[in-house]
Coordinates of C-alpha atoms and ligand atoms in Angstrom, one line a residue:
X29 CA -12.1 54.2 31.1
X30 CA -13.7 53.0 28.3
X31 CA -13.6 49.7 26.7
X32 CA -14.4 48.2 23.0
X33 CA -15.7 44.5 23.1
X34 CA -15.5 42.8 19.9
X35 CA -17.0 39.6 18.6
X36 CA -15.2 37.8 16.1
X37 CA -16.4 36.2 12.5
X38 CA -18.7 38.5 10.9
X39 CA -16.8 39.5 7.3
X40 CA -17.3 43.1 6.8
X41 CA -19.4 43.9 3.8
X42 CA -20.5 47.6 2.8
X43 CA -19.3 51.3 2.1
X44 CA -17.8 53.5 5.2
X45 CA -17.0 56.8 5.4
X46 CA -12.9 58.1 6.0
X47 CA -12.9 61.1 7.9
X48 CA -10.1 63.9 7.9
X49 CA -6.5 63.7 8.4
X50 CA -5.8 63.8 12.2
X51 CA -2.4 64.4 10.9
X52 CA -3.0 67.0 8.3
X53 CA -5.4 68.8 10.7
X54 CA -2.8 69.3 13.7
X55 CA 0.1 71.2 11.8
X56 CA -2.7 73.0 9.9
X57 CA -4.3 74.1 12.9
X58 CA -1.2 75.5 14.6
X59 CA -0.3 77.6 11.0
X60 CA -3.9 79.6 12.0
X61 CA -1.5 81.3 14.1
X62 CA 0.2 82.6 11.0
X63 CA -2.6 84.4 9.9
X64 CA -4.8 87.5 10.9
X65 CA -7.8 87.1 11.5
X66 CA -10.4 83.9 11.3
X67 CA -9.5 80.7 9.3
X68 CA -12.1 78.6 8.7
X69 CA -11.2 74.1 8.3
X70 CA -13.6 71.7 7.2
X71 CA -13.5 67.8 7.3
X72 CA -11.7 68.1 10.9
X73 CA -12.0 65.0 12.7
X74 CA -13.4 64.9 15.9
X75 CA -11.1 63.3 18.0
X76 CA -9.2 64.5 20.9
X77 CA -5.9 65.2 19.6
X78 CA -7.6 67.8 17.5
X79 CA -9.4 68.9 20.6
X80 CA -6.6 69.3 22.7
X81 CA -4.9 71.6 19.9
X82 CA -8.0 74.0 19.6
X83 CA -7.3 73.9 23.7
X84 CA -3.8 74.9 22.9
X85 CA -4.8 77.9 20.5
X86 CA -7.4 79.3 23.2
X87 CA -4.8 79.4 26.0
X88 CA -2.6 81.3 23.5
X89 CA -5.7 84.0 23.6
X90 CA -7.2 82.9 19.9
X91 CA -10.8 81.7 19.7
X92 CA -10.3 78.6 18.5
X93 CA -13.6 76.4 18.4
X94 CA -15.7 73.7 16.7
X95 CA -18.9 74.1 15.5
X96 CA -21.8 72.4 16.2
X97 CA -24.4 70.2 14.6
X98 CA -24.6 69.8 11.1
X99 CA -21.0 71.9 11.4
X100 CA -19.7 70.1 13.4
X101 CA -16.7 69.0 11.2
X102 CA -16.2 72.3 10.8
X103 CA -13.2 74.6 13.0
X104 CA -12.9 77.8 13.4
X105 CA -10.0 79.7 14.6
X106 CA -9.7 83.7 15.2
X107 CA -6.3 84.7 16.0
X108 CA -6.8 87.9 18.2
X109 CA -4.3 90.9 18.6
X110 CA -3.4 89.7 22.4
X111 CA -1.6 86.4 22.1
X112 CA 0.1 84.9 24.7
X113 CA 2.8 83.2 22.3
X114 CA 3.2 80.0 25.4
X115 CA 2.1 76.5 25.3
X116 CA 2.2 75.0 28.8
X117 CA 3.1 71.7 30.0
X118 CA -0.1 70.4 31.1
X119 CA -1.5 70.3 27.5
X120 CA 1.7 69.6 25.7
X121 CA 2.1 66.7 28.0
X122 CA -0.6 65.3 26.6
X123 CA 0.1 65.9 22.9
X124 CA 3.2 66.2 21.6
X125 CA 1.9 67.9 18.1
X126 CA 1.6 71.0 20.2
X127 CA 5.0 72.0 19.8
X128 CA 3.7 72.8 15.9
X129 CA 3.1 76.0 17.3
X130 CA 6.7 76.7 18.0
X131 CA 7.0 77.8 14.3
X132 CA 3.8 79.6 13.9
X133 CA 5.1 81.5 17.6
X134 CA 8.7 82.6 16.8
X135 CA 8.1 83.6 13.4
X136 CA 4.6 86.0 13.9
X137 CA 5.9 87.4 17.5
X138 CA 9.6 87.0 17.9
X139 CA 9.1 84.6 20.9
X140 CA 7.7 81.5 22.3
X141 CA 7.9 79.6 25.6
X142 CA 6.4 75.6 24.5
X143 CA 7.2 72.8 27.0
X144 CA 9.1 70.3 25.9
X145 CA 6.7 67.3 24.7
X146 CA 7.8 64.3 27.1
X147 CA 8.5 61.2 24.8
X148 CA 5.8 58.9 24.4
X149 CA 4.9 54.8 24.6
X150 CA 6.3 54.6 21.0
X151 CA 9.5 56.1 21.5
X152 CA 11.8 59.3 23.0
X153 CA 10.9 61.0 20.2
X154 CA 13.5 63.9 20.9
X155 CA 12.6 67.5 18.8
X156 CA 16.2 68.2 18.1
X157 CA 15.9 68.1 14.4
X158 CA 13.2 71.4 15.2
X159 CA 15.5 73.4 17.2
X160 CA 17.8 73.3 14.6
X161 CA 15.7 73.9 12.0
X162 CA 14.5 77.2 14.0
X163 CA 18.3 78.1 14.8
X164 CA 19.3 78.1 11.2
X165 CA 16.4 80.6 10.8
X166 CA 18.3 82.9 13.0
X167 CA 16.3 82.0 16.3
X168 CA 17.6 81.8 20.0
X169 CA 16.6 79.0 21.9
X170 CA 17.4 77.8 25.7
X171 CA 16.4 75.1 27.7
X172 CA 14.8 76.1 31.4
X173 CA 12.4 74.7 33.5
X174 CA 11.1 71.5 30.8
X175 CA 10.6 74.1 28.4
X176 CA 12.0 75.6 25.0
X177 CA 12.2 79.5 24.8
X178 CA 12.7 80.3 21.2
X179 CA 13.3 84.4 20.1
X180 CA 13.8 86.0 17.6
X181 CA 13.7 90.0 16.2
X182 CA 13.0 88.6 12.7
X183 CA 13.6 85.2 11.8
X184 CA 16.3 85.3 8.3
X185 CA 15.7 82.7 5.5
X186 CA 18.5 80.2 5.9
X187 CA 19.8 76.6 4.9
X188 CA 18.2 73.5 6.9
X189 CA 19.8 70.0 6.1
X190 CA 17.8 67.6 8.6
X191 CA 20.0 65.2 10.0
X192 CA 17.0 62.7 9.5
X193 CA 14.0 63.0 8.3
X194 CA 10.8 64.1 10.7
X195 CA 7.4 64.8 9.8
X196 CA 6.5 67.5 12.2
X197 CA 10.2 68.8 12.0
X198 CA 9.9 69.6 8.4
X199 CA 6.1 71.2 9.0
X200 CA 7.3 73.2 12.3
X201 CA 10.3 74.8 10.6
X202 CA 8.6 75.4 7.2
X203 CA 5.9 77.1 9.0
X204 CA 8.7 80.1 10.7
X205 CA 10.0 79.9 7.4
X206 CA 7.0 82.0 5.9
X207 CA 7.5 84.8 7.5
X208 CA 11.0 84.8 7.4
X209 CA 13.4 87.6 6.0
X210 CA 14.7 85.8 2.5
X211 CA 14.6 82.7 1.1
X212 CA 15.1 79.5 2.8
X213 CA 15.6 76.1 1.6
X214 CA 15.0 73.0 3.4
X215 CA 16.9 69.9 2.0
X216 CA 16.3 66.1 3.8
X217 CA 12.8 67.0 4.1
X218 CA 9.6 64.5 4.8
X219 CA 8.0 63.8 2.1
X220 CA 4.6 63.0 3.2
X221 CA 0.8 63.6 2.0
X222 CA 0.4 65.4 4.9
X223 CA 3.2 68.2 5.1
X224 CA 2.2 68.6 0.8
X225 CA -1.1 69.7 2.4
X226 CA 0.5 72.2 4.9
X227 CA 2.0 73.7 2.7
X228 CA -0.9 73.9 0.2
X229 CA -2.7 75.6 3.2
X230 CA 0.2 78.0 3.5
X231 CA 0.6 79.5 0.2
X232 CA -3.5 79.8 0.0
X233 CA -2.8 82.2 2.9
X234 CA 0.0 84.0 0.8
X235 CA 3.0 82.0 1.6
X236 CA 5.9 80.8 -1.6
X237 CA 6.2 77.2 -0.7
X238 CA 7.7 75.4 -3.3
X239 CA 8.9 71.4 -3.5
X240 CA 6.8 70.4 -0.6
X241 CA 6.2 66.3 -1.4
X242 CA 9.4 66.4 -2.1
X243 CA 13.0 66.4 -0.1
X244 CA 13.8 69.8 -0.9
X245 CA 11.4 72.6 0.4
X246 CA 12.3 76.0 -1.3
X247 CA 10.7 79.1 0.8
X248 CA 10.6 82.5 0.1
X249 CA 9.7 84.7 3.0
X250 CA 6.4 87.2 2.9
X251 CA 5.6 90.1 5.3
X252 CA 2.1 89.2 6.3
X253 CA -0.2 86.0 5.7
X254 CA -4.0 86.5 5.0
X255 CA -6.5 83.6 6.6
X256 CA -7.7 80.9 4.9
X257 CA -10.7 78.5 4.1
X258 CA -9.7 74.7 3.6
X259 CA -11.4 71.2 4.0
X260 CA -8.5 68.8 5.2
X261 CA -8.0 65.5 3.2
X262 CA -8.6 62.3 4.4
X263 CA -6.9 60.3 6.8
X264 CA -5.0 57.8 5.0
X265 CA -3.9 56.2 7.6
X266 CA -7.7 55.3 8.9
X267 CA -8.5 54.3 5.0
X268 CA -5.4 52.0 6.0
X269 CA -6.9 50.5 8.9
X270 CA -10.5 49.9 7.2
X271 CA -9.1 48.2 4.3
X272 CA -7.1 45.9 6.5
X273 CA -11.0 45.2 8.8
X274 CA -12.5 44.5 5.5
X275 CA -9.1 42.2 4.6
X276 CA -8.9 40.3 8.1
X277 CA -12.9 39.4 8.5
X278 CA -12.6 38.0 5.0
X279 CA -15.0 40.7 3.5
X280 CA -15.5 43.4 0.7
X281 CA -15.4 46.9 2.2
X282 CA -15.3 50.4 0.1
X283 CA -13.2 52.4 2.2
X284 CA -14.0 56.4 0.8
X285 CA -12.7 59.0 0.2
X286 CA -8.9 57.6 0.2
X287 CA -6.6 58.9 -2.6
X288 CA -4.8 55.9 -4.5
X289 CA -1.4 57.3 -4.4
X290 CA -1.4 58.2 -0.4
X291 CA -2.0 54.4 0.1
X292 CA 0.5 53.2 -2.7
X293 CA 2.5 51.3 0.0
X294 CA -0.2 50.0 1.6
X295 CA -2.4 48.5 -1.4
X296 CA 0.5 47.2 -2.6
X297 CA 1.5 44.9 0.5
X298 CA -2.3 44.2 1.2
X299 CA -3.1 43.6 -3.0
X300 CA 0.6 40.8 -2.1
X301 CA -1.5 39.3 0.9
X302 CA -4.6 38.1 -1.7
X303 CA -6.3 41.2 -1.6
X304 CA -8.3 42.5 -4.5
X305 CA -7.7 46.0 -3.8
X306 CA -9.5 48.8 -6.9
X307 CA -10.3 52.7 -7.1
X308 CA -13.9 53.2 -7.2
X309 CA -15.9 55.8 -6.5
X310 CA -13.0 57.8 -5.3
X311 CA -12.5 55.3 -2.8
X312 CA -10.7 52.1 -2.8
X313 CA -12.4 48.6 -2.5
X314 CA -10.7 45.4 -0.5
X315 CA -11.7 42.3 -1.2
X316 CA -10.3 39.6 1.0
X317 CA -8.9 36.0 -0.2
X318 CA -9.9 32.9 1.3
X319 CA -6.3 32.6 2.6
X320 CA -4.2 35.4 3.3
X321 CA -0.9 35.2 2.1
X322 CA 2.5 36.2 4.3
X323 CA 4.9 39.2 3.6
X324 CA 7.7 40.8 4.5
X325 CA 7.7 44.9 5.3
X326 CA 9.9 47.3 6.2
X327 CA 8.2 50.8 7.5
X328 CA 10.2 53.8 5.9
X329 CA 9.5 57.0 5.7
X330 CA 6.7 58.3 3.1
X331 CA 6.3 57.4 0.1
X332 CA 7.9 53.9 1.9
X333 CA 5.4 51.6 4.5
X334 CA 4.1 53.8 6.9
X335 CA 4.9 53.2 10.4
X336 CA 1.4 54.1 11.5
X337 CA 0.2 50.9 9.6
X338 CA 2.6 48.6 11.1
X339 CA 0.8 47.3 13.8
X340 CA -2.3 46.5 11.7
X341 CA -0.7 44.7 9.1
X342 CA 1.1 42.5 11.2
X343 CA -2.4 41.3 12.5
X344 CA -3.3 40.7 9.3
X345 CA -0.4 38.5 9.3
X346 CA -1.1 36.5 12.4
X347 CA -3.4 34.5 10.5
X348 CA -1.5 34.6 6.8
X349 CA -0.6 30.9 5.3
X350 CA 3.1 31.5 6.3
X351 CA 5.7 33.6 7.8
X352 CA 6.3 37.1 7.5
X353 CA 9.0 39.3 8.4
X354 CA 8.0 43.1 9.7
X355 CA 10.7 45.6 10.3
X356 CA 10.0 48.6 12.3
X357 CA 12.5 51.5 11.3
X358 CA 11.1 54.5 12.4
X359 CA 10.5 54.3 16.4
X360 CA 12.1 52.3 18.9
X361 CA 9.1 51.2 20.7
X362 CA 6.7 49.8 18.3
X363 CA 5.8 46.4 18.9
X364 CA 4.1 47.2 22.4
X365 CA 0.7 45.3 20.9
X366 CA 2.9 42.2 20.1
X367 CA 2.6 41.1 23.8
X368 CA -1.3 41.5 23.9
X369 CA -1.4 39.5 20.1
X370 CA 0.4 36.9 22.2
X371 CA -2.4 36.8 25.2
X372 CA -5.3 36.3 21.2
X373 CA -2.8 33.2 20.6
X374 CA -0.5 35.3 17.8
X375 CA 2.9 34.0 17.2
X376 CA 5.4 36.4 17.0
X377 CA 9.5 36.6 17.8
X378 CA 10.8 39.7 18.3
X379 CA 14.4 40.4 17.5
X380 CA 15.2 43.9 17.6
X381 CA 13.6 46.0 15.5
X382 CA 12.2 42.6 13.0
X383 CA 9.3 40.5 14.5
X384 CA 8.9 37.3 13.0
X385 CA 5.4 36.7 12.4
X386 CA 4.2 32.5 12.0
X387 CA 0.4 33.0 10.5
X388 CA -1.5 31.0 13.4
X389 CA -5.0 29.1 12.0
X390 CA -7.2 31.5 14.8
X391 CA -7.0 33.7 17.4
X392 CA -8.9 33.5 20.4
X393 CA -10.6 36.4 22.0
X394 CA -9.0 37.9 25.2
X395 CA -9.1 40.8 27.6
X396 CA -6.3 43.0 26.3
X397 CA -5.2 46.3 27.3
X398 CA -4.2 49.1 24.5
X399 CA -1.0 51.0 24.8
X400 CA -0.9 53.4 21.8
X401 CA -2.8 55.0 19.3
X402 CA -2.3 52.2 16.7
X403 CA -2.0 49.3 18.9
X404 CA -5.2 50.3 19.8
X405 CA -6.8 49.8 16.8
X406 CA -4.8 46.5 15.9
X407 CA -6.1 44.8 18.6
X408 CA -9.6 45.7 17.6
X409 CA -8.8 44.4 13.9
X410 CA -7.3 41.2 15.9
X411 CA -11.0 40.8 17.4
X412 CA -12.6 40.7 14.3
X413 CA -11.4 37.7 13.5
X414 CA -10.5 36.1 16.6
X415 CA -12.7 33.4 18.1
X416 CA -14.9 34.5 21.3
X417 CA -15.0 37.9 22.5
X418 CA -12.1 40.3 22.8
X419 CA -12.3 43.5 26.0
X420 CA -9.7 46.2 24.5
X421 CA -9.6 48.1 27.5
X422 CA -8.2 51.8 27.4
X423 CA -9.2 52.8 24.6
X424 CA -8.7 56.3 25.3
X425 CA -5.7 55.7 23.0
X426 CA -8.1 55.0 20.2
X427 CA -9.6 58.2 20.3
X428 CA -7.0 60.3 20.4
X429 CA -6.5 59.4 16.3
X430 CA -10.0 57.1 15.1
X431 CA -13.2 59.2 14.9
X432 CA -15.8 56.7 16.5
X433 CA -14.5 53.5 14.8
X434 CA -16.6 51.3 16.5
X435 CA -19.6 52.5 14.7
X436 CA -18.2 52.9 11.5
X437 CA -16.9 49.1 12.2
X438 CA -20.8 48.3 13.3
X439 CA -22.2 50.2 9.9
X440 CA -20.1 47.6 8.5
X441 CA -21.9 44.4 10.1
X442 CA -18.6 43.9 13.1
X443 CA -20.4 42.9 16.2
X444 CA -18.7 45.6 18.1
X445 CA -19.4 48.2 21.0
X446 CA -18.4 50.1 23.1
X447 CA -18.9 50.2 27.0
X448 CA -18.7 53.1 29.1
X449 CA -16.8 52.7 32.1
Ligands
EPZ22 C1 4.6 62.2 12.8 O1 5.2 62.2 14.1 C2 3.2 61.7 13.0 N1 2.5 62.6 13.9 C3 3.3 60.3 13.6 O2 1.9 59.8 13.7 C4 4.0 59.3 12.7 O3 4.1 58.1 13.3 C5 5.4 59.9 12.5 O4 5.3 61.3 12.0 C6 6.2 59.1 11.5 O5 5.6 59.1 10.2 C7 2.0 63.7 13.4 O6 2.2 64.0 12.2 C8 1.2 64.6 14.4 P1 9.0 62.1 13.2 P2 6.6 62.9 14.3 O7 9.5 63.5 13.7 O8 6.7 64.1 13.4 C9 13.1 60.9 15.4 C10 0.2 58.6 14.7 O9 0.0 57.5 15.0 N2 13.2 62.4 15.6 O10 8.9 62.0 11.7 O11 6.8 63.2 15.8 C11 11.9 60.4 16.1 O12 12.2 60.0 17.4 C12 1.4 59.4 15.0 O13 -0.7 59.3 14.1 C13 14.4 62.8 16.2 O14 15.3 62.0 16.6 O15 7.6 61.8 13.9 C14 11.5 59.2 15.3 O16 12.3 58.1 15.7 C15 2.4 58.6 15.9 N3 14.6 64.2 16.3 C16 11.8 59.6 13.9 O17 12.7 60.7 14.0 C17 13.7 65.1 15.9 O18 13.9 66.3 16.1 C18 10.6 60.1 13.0 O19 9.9 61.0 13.8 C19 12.5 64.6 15.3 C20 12.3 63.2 15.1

C-alpha cells in the first residue's frame, strides 16, 4: 500500500488545476445506461471510483472505457443490445455508487439484480430512501441473497416524498423516472450541484427534468433517450480542499475552475477564518491570514456545509487562535481522523456528533494511518503545516476521490511525495 510523506512549512503559492466532479461523474456514468448507443464524458477524473464504475458498466455487457493519452479525461460508454441488467457484489462492495445503476436498470429493462452496497467507515449508510423511491414508481423489489431484485413491466410516474434527504437517492430514482409511464414528482429532494448536473445530462439526452437544484423534482416520462456528449464540472469538493492547503500553509493559491456559488458555504466559513477568498479567472483565490481565526460549523445538506469538507476544515481549525465548535449532521461516523489529529498533537473533544476543537500553536508530524476518503486528505492538509515529517499510510482512500493530489500539492511548492509500497 501506498503511502504520502509530507514535510511541513512550505506556504503554498501558485495556480492549480480542479479536475472533474468524482461526484457528478458516478451518477452520470450509470444514466449511459439510459441511452442507446455511445455517450461520450469529458473532464472525468481519473480516480478509481470512476474506474470501478466503467468496471461495473462492462460486466453489464456495455463497452465502457477511458481513453488514452491526450484523451485521457475523456470516457466512453456504448451501451450494447445484450445487457446483463446485474451488478455483483464483488464490485459493489467496493463502491457503494454502483447501486446508481439500479435506476438506469429497472426503468430501460424491467429488472435488475444490484448487491446491496455494505455500509462503509463513515456510516450504515442504508439505501432505503431508493427502494422506496423505485416502489412508488411501480417497481417490485425483494431482498435475497445480499442483493436487491427490482422489476418492473413499465415503471408508472408516481409521487416520492423522501423521508430525508439523499444525494444518490434523489439521482437513482430520478433517473427510472425518465422513462417512466407519466409524470412524476419528487418532493424532499437534494439539492446539490451535483444532481442539477444529472439532470442537465438527462434532458440533453431527451429527458423533461424540471426543478432539479431545488426540493421538488417534476418529471415527465419519455419513450426512448438518445446519447449524449458532456464535459462534467468540477469537483467542488477538491476546489474545497485546495483552498483550505493554500489557507493552512499560510499561502496564496488560485484554485481553478471552481464555480463561486458551489463553494458558497465553504468561502464563507474560510473568508470567517481570515481568509481573503476572490473569483478570478474563473477560479477562486485564498489568501491565508497570519492567524487563523476559530469557527463554529454545522454540515447540512447542500446549499448548507458540506459534510465532505468537514474533516478539512477542522484541521484548519487545529491551529485557529481559539476554539471552534464542528457539528457533523449528516453520517454517524465522521470524526475517524480526529484520533490520528490527536497522534499530530490536535486537540479535540468529541461529544457526540460536536467536536470541540482548541486551536493548538503546532502540530507535529506523525505516522498516521488514513481511514476514509476525506480523512485522507485532512491528514495530508494537517502535514502541511505540522512540524517534521508526517507518513499517511493507506492512502488508497485518497485515490478513490483526489486525482493525484500529491503532485498538484508539489506544483504548488508542498514538499510532498509519494512512496510506492
Ligand atoms: C453522497 O453520498 C456522496 N457520494 C457522498 O460523498 C456525500 O458525503 C453524501 O452524498 C452527502 O453529501 C456520491 O454522491 C457518490 P446520502 P450518499 O444518501 O448519496 C442516510 C465523498 O466523500 N440515508 O445523501 O450515499 C445516509 O446514511 C462521498 O465523496 C438513509 O438513511 O449520501 C446518510 O446518513 C462520501 N437512507 C444521509 O442519509 C437512504 O436511503 C445522507 O446520505 C439514503 C441515505
Amino acid at each position: 500500500m501506498d503511502k504520502i510523506i509530507v514535510k511541513g512549512g512550505p506556504a503554498l503559492h501558485g495556480e492549480v488545476k480542479v479536475s472533474g466532479a468524482k461526484n457528478a461523474a458516478l451518477p452520470i456514468l450509470a444514466s449511459s445506461l439510459l441511452g442507446d448507443g455511445t455517450s461520450t464524458y469529458r473532464n472525468v477524473p481519473d480516480l478509481v471510483d470512476c474506474a470501478t464504475m466503467l468496471k461495473v458498466l462492462n460486466t453489464m455487457g456495455c463497452e465502457a472505457e477511458r481513453l488514452t493519452g491526450r484523451q485521457k479525461s475523456v470516457c466512453q460508454v456504448m451501451v450494447g443490445p445484450h445487457i446483463t441488467p446485474e451488478a455483483p457484489y464483488e464490485l459493489v462492495k467496493t463502491m457503494r455508487a454502483s447501486v446508481l445503476v439500479l435506476g438506469p436498470l429497472v426503468a430501460r429493462y424491467g429488472r435488475a439484480r444490484v448487491s446491496m452496497p455494505g455500509g462503509c467507515a463513515i456510516g450504515a449508510r442504508p439505501i432505503d430512501q431508493h427502494l422506496k423511491g423505485l416502489k412508488a414508481l411501480g417497481a417490485e423489489i425483494t431482498l435475497t441473497e445480499g442483493y436487491v431484485e427490482a422489476r418492473a413491466k413499465k415503471l408508472k410516474g408516481g409521487t416520492v416524498n423522501f423521508d430525508l434527504i439523499t444525494v444518490t437517492g434523489t439521482e437513482n430514482v430520478m433517473m427510472a423516472a425518465v422513462l417512466a409511464k407519466g409524470r412524476t414528482v419528487l418532493e424532499n429532494c437534494a439539492r446539490e450541484p451535483e444532481v442539477e448536473e444529472l439532470a442537465r445530462v438527462l434532458n440533453k439526452m431527451g429527458a423533461r427534468i424540471e426543478g432539479a437544484g431545488t426540493s421538488v423534482i417534476t418529471i415527465d416520462g419519455v419513450d426512448s433517450l438518445r446519447p449524449v456528449e458532456h464535459t462534467i464540472l468540477p469537483d467542488r469538493i477538491e476546489a474545497g480542499t485546495l483552498l483550505v492547503a493554500a489557507a493552512i500553509s499560510g499561502g496564496d493559491v488560485l484554485v481553478k475552475p471552481a464555480v463561486p456559488e458551489h463553494l458558497e458555504p465553504v468561502v464563507l466559513k474560510l473568508r470567517e477564518a481570515g481568509c481573503v477568498i476572490t473569483p478570478q479567472e474563473g477560479g477562486l483565490r485564498c489568501k491565508a491570514p497570519k492567524i487563523l481565526q476559530p469557527v463554529n460549523v454545522t454540515t447540512t445538506e447542500h446549499p448548507g456545509f458540506p459534510t465532505d469538507m468537514q474533516a478539512q476544515l477542522m484541521v484548519l481549525m487545529c491551529v485557529a487562535n481559539g476554539t471552534s465548535v464542528i457539528s457533523e449532521n449528516i453520517f454517524e461516523n465522521r470524526f475517524m481522523h480526529v484520533a490520528e489529529l490527536h497522534r499530530m498533537g490536535a486537540d479535540i473533544t468529541i461529544q457526540g456528533p460536536t467536536a470541540v476543537v482548541k486551536g493548538v500553536k503546532k502540530l507535529s508530524g506523525a505516522p498516521v494511518m488514513a481511514t476514509d476518503l476525506r480523512a485522507s486528505a485532512s491528514l495530508i492538509l494537517a502535514g502541511l503545516r505540522a512540524e517534521g515529517r508526517t507518513d499517511v499510510a493507506r492512502v488508497y482512500h485518497l485515490d478513490r476521490g483526489y486525482e493525484r493530489l500529491e503532485r498538484k500539492l508539489r506544483g504548488l511548492g508542498a514538499d510532498i511525495r509519494r512512496v510506492k509500497a
